[in-house]
Coordinates of C-alpha atoms in Angstrom, one line a residue:
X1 CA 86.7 111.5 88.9
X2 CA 87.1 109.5 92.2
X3 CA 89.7 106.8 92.6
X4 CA 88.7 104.0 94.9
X5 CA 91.8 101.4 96.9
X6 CA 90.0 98.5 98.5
X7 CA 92.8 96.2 100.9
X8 CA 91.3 93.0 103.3
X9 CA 92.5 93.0 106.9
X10 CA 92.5 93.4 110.5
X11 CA 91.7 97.1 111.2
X12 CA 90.2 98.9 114.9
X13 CA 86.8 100.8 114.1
X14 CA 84.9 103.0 116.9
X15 CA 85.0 106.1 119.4
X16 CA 88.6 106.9 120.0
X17 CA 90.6 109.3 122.1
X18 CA 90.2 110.7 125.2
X19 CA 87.0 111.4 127.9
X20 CA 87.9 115.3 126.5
X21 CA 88.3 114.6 123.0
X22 CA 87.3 111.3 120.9
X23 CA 85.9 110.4 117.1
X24 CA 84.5 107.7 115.6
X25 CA 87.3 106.5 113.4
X26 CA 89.3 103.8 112.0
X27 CA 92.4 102.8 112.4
X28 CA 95.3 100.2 110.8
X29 CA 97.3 99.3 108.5
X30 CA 94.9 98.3 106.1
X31 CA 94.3 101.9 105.5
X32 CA 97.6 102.8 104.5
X33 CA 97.1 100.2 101.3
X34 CA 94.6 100.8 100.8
X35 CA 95.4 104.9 100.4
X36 CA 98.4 103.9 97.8
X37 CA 95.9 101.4 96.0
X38 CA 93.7 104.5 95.7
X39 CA 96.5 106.6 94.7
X40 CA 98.0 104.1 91.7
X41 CA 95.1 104.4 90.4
X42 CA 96.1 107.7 88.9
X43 CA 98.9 105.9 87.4
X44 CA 97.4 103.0 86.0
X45 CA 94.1 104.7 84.3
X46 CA 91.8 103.2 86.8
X47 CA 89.2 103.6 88.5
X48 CA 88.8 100.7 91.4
X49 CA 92.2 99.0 92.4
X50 CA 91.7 96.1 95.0
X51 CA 94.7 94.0 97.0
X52 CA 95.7 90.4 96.0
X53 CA 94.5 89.8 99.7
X54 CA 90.8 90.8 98.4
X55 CA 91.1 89.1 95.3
X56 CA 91.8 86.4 97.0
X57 CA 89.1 86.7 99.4
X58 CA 86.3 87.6 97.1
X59 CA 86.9 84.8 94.6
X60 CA 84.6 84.3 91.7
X61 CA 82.2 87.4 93.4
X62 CA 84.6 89.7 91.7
X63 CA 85.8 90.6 88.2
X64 CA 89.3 91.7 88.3
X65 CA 92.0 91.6 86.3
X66 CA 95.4 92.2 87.0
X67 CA 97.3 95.4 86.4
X68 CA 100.7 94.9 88.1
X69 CA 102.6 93.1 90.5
X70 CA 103.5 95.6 93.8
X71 CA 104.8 95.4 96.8
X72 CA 103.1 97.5 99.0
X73 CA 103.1 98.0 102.5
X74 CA 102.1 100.7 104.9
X75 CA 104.2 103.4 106.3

């Protein structure tokens, strides 16, 4: 069973590296959140755990309800 962590913000997408080595990534500290989000999820019993930050942004577009109050950030 897959676990899903969805954060909003500022994150750097594209070819990265070097002219000897480079991969399309991502990049940011979004992705750190969004990593614990999708580990808690083991914790809580869940399936799909989004930020307050994306709550907040997706308004009445998404269902949510809330599990916890955290303070995350990324390491």
């Amino acid at each position: 069973r897959g676990h899903i962590g969805v954060h909003t913000g500022t994150a750097f997408v594209g070819n990265m590296g070097s002219e000897n080595r480079f991969d399309y990534t991502i990049s940011g500290e979004i992705l750190g959140i969004a990593s614990r989000l999708e580990n808690l999820n083991k914790r809580y019993g869940t399936t799909v755990l989004v930020s307050a930050a994306t709550r907040e942004k997706a308004g009445h577009a998404l269902l949510a309800r809330p599990i916890d109050a955290l303070y995350l950030h990324a390491r």
